[in-house]
XYZ file of N, CA, C and O in Angstrom:
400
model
N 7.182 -4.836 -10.406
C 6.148 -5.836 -10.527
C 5.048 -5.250 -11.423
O 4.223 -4.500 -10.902
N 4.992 -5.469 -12.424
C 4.070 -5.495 -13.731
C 2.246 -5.379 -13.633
O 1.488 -4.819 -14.425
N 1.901 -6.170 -12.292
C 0.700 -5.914 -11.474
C 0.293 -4.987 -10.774
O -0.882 -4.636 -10.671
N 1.607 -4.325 -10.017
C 1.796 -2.911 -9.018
C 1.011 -1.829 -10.098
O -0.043 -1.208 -9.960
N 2.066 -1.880 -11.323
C 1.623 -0.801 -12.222
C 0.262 -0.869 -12.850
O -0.308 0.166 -13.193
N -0.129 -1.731 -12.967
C -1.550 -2.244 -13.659
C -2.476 -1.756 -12.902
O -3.285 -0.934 -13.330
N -2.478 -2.132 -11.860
C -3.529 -2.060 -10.920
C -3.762 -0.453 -9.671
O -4.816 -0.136 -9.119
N -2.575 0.176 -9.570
C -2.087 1.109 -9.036
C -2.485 1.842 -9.730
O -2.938 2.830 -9.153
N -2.559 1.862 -10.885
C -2.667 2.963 -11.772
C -3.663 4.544 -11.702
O -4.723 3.942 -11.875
N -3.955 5.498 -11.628
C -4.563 6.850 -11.192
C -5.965 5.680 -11.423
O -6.463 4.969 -10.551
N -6.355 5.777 -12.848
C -7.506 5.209 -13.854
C -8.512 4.315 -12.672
O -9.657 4.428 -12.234
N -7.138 3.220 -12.428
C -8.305 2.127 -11.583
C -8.431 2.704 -9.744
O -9.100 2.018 -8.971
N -7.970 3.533 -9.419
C -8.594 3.963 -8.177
C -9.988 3.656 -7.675
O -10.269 2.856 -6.782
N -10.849 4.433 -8.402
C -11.942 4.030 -8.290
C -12.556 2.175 -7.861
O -13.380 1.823 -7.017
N -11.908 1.507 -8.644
C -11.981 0.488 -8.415
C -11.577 0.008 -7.100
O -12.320 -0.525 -6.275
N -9.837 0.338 -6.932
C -9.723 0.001 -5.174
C -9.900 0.351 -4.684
O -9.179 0.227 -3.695
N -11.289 1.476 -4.545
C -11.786 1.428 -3.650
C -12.932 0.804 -3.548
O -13.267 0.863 -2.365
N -13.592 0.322 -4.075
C -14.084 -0.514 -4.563
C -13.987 -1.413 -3.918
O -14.759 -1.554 -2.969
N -12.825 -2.521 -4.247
C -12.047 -3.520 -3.593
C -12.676 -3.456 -2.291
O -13.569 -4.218 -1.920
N -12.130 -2.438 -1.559
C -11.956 -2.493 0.260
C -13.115 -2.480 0.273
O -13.565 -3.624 0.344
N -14.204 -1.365 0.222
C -15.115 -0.949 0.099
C -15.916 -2.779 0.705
O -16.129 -3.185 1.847
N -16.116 -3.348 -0.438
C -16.533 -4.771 -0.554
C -15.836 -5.777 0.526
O -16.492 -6.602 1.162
N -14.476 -5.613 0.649
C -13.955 -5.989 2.157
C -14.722 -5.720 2.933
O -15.734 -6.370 3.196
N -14.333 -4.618 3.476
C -15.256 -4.071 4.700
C -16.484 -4.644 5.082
O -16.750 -5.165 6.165
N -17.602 -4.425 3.567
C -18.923 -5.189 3.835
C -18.882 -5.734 4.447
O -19.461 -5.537 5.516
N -17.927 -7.166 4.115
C -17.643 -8.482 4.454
C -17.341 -8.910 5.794
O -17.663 -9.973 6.323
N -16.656 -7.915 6.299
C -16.301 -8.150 7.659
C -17.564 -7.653 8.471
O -18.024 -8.115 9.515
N -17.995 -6.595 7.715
C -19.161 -6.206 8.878
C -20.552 -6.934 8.403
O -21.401 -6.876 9.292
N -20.909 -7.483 7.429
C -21.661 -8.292 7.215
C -21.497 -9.583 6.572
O -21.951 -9.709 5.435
N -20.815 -10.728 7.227
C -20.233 -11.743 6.537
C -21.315 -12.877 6.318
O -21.007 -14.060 6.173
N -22.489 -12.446 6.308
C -23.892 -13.420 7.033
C -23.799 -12.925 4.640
O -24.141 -13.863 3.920
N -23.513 -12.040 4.164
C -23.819 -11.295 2.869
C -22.901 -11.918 2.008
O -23.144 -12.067 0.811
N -21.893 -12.279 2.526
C -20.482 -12.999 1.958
C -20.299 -14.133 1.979
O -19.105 -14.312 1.737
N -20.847 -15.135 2.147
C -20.043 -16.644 2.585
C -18.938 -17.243 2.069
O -18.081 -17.936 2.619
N -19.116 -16.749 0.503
C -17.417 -16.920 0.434
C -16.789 -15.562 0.107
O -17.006 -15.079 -1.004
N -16.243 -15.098 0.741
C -15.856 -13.968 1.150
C -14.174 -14.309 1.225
O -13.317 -13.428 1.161
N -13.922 -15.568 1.353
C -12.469 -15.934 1.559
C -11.581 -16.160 0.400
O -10.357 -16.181 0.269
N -12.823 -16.363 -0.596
C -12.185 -16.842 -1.961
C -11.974 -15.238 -2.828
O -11.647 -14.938 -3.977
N -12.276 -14.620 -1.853
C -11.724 -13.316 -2.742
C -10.059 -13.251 -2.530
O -9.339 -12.693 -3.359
N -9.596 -13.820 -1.450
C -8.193 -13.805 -1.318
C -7.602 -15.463 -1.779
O -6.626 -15.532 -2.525
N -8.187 -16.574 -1.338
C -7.743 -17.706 -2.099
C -7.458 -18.373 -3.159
O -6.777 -19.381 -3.347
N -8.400 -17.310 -4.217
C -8.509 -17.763 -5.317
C -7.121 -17.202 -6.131
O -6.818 -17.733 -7.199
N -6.538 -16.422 -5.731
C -5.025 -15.989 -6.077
C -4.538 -16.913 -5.948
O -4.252 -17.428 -7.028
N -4.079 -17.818 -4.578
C -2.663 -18.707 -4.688
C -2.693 -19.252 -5.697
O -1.627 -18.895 -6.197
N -3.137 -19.855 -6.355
C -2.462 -21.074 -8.125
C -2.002 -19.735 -8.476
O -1.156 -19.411 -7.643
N -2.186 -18.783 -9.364
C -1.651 -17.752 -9.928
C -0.436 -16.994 -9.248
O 0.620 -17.058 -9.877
N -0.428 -16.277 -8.044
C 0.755 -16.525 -7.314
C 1.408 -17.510 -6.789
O 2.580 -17.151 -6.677
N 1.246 -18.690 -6.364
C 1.810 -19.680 -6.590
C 2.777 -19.696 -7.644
O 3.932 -19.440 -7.302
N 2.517 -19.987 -9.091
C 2.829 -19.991 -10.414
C 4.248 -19.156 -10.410
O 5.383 -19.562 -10.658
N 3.658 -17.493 -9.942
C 4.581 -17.043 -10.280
C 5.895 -16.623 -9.400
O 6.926 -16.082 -9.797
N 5.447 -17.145 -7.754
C 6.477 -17.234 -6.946
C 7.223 -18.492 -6.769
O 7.686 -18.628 -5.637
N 7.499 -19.619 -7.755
C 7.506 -21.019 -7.664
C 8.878 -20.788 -7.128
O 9.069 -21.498 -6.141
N 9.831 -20.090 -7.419
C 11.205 -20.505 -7.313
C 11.546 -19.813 -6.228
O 12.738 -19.513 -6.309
N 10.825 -19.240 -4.800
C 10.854 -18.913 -3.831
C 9.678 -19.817 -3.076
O 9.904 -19.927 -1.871
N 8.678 -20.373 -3.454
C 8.140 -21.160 -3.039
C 8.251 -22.152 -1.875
O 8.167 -23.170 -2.562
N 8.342 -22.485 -0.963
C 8.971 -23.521 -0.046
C 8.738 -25.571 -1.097
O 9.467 -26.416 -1.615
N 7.554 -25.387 -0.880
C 7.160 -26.723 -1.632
C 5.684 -25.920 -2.810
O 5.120 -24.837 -2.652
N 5.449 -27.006 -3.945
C 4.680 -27.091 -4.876
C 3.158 -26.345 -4.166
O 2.506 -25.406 -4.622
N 2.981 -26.935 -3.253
C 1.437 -26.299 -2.374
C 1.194 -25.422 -1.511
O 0.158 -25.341 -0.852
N 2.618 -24.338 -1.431
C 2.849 -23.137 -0.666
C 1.782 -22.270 -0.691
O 1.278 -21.807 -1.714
N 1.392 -22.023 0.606
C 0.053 -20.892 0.495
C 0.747 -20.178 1.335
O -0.036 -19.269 1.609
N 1.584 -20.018 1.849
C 2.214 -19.320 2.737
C 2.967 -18.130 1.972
O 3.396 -17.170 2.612
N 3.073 -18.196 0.978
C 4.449 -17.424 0.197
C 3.357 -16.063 -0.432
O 3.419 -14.851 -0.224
N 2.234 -17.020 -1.394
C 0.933 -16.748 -1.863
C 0.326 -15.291 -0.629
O -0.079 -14.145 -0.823
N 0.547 -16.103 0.559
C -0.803 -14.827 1.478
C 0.157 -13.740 1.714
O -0.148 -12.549 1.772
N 1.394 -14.254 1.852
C 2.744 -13.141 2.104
C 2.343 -12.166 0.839
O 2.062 -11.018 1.184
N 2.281 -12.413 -0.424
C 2.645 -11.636 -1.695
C 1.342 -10.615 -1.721
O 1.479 -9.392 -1.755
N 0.145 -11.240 -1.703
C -1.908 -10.619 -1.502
C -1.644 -10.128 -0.452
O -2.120 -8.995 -0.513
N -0.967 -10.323 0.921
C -1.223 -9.011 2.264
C 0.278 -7.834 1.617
O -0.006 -6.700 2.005
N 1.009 -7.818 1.193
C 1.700 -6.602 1.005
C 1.283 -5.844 -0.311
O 1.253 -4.618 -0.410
N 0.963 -6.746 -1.315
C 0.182 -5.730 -2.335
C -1.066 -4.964 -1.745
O -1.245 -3.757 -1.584
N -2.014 -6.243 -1.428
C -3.286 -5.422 -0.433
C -2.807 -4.225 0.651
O -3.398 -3.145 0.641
N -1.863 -4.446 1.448
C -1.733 -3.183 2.017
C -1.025 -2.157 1.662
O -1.149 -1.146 2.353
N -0.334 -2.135 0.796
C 0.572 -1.050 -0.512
C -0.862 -0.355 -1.597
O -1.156 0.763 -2.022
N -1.340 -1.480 -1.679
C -2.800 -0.751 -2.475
C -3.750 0.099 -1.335
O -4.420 1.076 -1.669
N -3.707 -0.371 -0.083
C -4.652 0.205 0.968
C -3.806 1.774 1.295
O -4.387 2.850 1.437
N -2.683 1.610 1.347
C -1.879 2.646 1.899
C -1.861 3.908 0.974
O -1.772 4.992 1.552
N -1.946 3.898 -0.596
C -1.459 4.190 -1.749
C -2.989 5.228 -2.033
O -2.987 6.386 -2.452
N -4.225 4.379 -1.651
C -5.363 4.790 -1.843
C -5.526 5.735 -0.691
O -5.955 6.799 -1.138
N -5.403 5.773 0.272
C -5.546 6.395 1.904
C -4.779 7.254 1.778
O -5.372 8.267 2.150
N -3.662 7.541 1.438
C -2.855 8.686 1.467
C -2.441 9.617 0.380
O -2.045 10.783 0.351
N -2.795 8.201 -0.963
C -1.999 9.083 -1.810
C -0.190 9.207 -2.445
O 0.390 10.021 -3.163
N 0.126 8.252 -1.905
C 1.618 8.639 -1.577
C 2.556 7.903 -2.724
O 3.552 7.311 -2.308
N 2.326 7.907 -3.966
C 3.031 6.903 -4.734
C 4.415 7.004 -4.991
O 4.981 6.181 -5.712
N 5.087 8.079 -4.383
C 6.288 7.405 -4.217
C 7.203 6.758 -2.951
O 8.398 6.462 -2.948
N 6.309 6.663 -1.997
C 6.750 6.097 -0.717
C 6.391 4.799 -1.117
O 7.166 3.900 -0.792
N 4.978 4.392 -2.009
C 4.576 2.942 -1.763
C 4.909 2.459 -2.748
O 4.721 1.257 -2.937
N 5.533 3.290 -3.713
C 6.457 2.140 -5.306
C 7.857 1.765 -4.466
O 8.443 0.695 -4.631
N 8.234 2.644 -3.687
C 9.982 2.268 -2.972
C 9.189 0.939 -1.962
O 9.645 -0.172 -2.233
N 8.368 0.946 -1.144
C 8.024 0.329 -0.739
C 7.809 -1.164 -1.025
O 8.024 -2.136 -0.301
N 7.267 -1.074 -2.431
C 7.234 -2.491 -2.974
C 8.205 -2.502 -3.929
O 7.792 -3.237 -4.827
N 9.454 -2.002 -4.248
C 10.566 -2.278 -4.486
C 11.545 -3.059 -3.629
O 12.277 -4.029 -3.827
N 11.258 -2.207 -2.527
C 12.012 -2.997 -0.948
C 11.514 -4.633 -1.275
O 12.408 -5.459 -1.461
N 10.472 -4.949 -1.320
C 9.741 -5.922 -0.872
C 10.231 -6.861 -2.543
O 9.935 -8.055 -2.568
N 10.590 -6.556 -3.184
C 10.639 -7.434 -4.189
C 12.630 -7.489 -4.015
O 13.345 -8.376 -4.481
N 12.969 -6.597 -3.434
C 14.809 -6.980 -3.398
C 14.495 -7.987 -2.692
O 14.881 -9.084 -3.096
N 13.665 -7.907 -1.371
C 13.622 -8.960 0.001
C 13.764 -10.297 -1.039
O 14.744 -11.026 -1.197
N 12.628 -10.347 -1.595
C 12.008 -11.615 -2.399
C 13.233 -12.209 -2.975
O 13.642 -13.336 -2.694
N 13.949 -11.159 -4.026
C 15.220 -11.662 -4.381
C 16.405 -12.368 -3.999
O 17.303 -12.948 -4.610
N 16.088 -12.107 -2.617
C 17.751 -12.932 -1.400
C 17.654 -14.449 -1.255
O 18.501 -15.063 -0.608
């Protein structure tokens, strides 16, 4: 997945942490966030798009939150430990799954 590598990358670390970092806020101060949700919603059209042909129907958000919680936690895991070759097999697994 073309995004894994993009975003995974040593370079943008900094950034995911970043990411969570700004999560976290959110959860512990969501009075700071109000939309705080559209940091994850605003993906489905774009995943949507590109999971169409696993998709259930045209307005699948279900497929969408599936694809943002295993990258998000492959990026959470990847940053926390370090471990990039447990979490590239990891989201290899996860893209054969996709394939069946």
């Amino acid at each position: 997945m073309a995004i894994w590598a993009w975003i995974s990358a040593p370079e943008r670390a900094p950034y995911v942490r970043l990411i969570f970092e700004v999560h976290a806020d959110g959860l512990a101060h969501p009075e700071n966030h109000p939309d705080r949700a559209e940091a994850i919603t605003n993906w489905f059209d774009t995943l949507g798009a590109t999971f169409r042909d696993i998709a259930g129907t045209p307005d699948d958000t279900v497929t969408s939150t599936l694809v943002m919680a295993v990258l998000r936690g492959l990026l959470f895991d990847l940053t926390t430990t370090g471990d990039r070759a447990r979490t590239d097999r990891a989201l290899d697994r996860f893209c054969e799954l996709l394939r069946r």
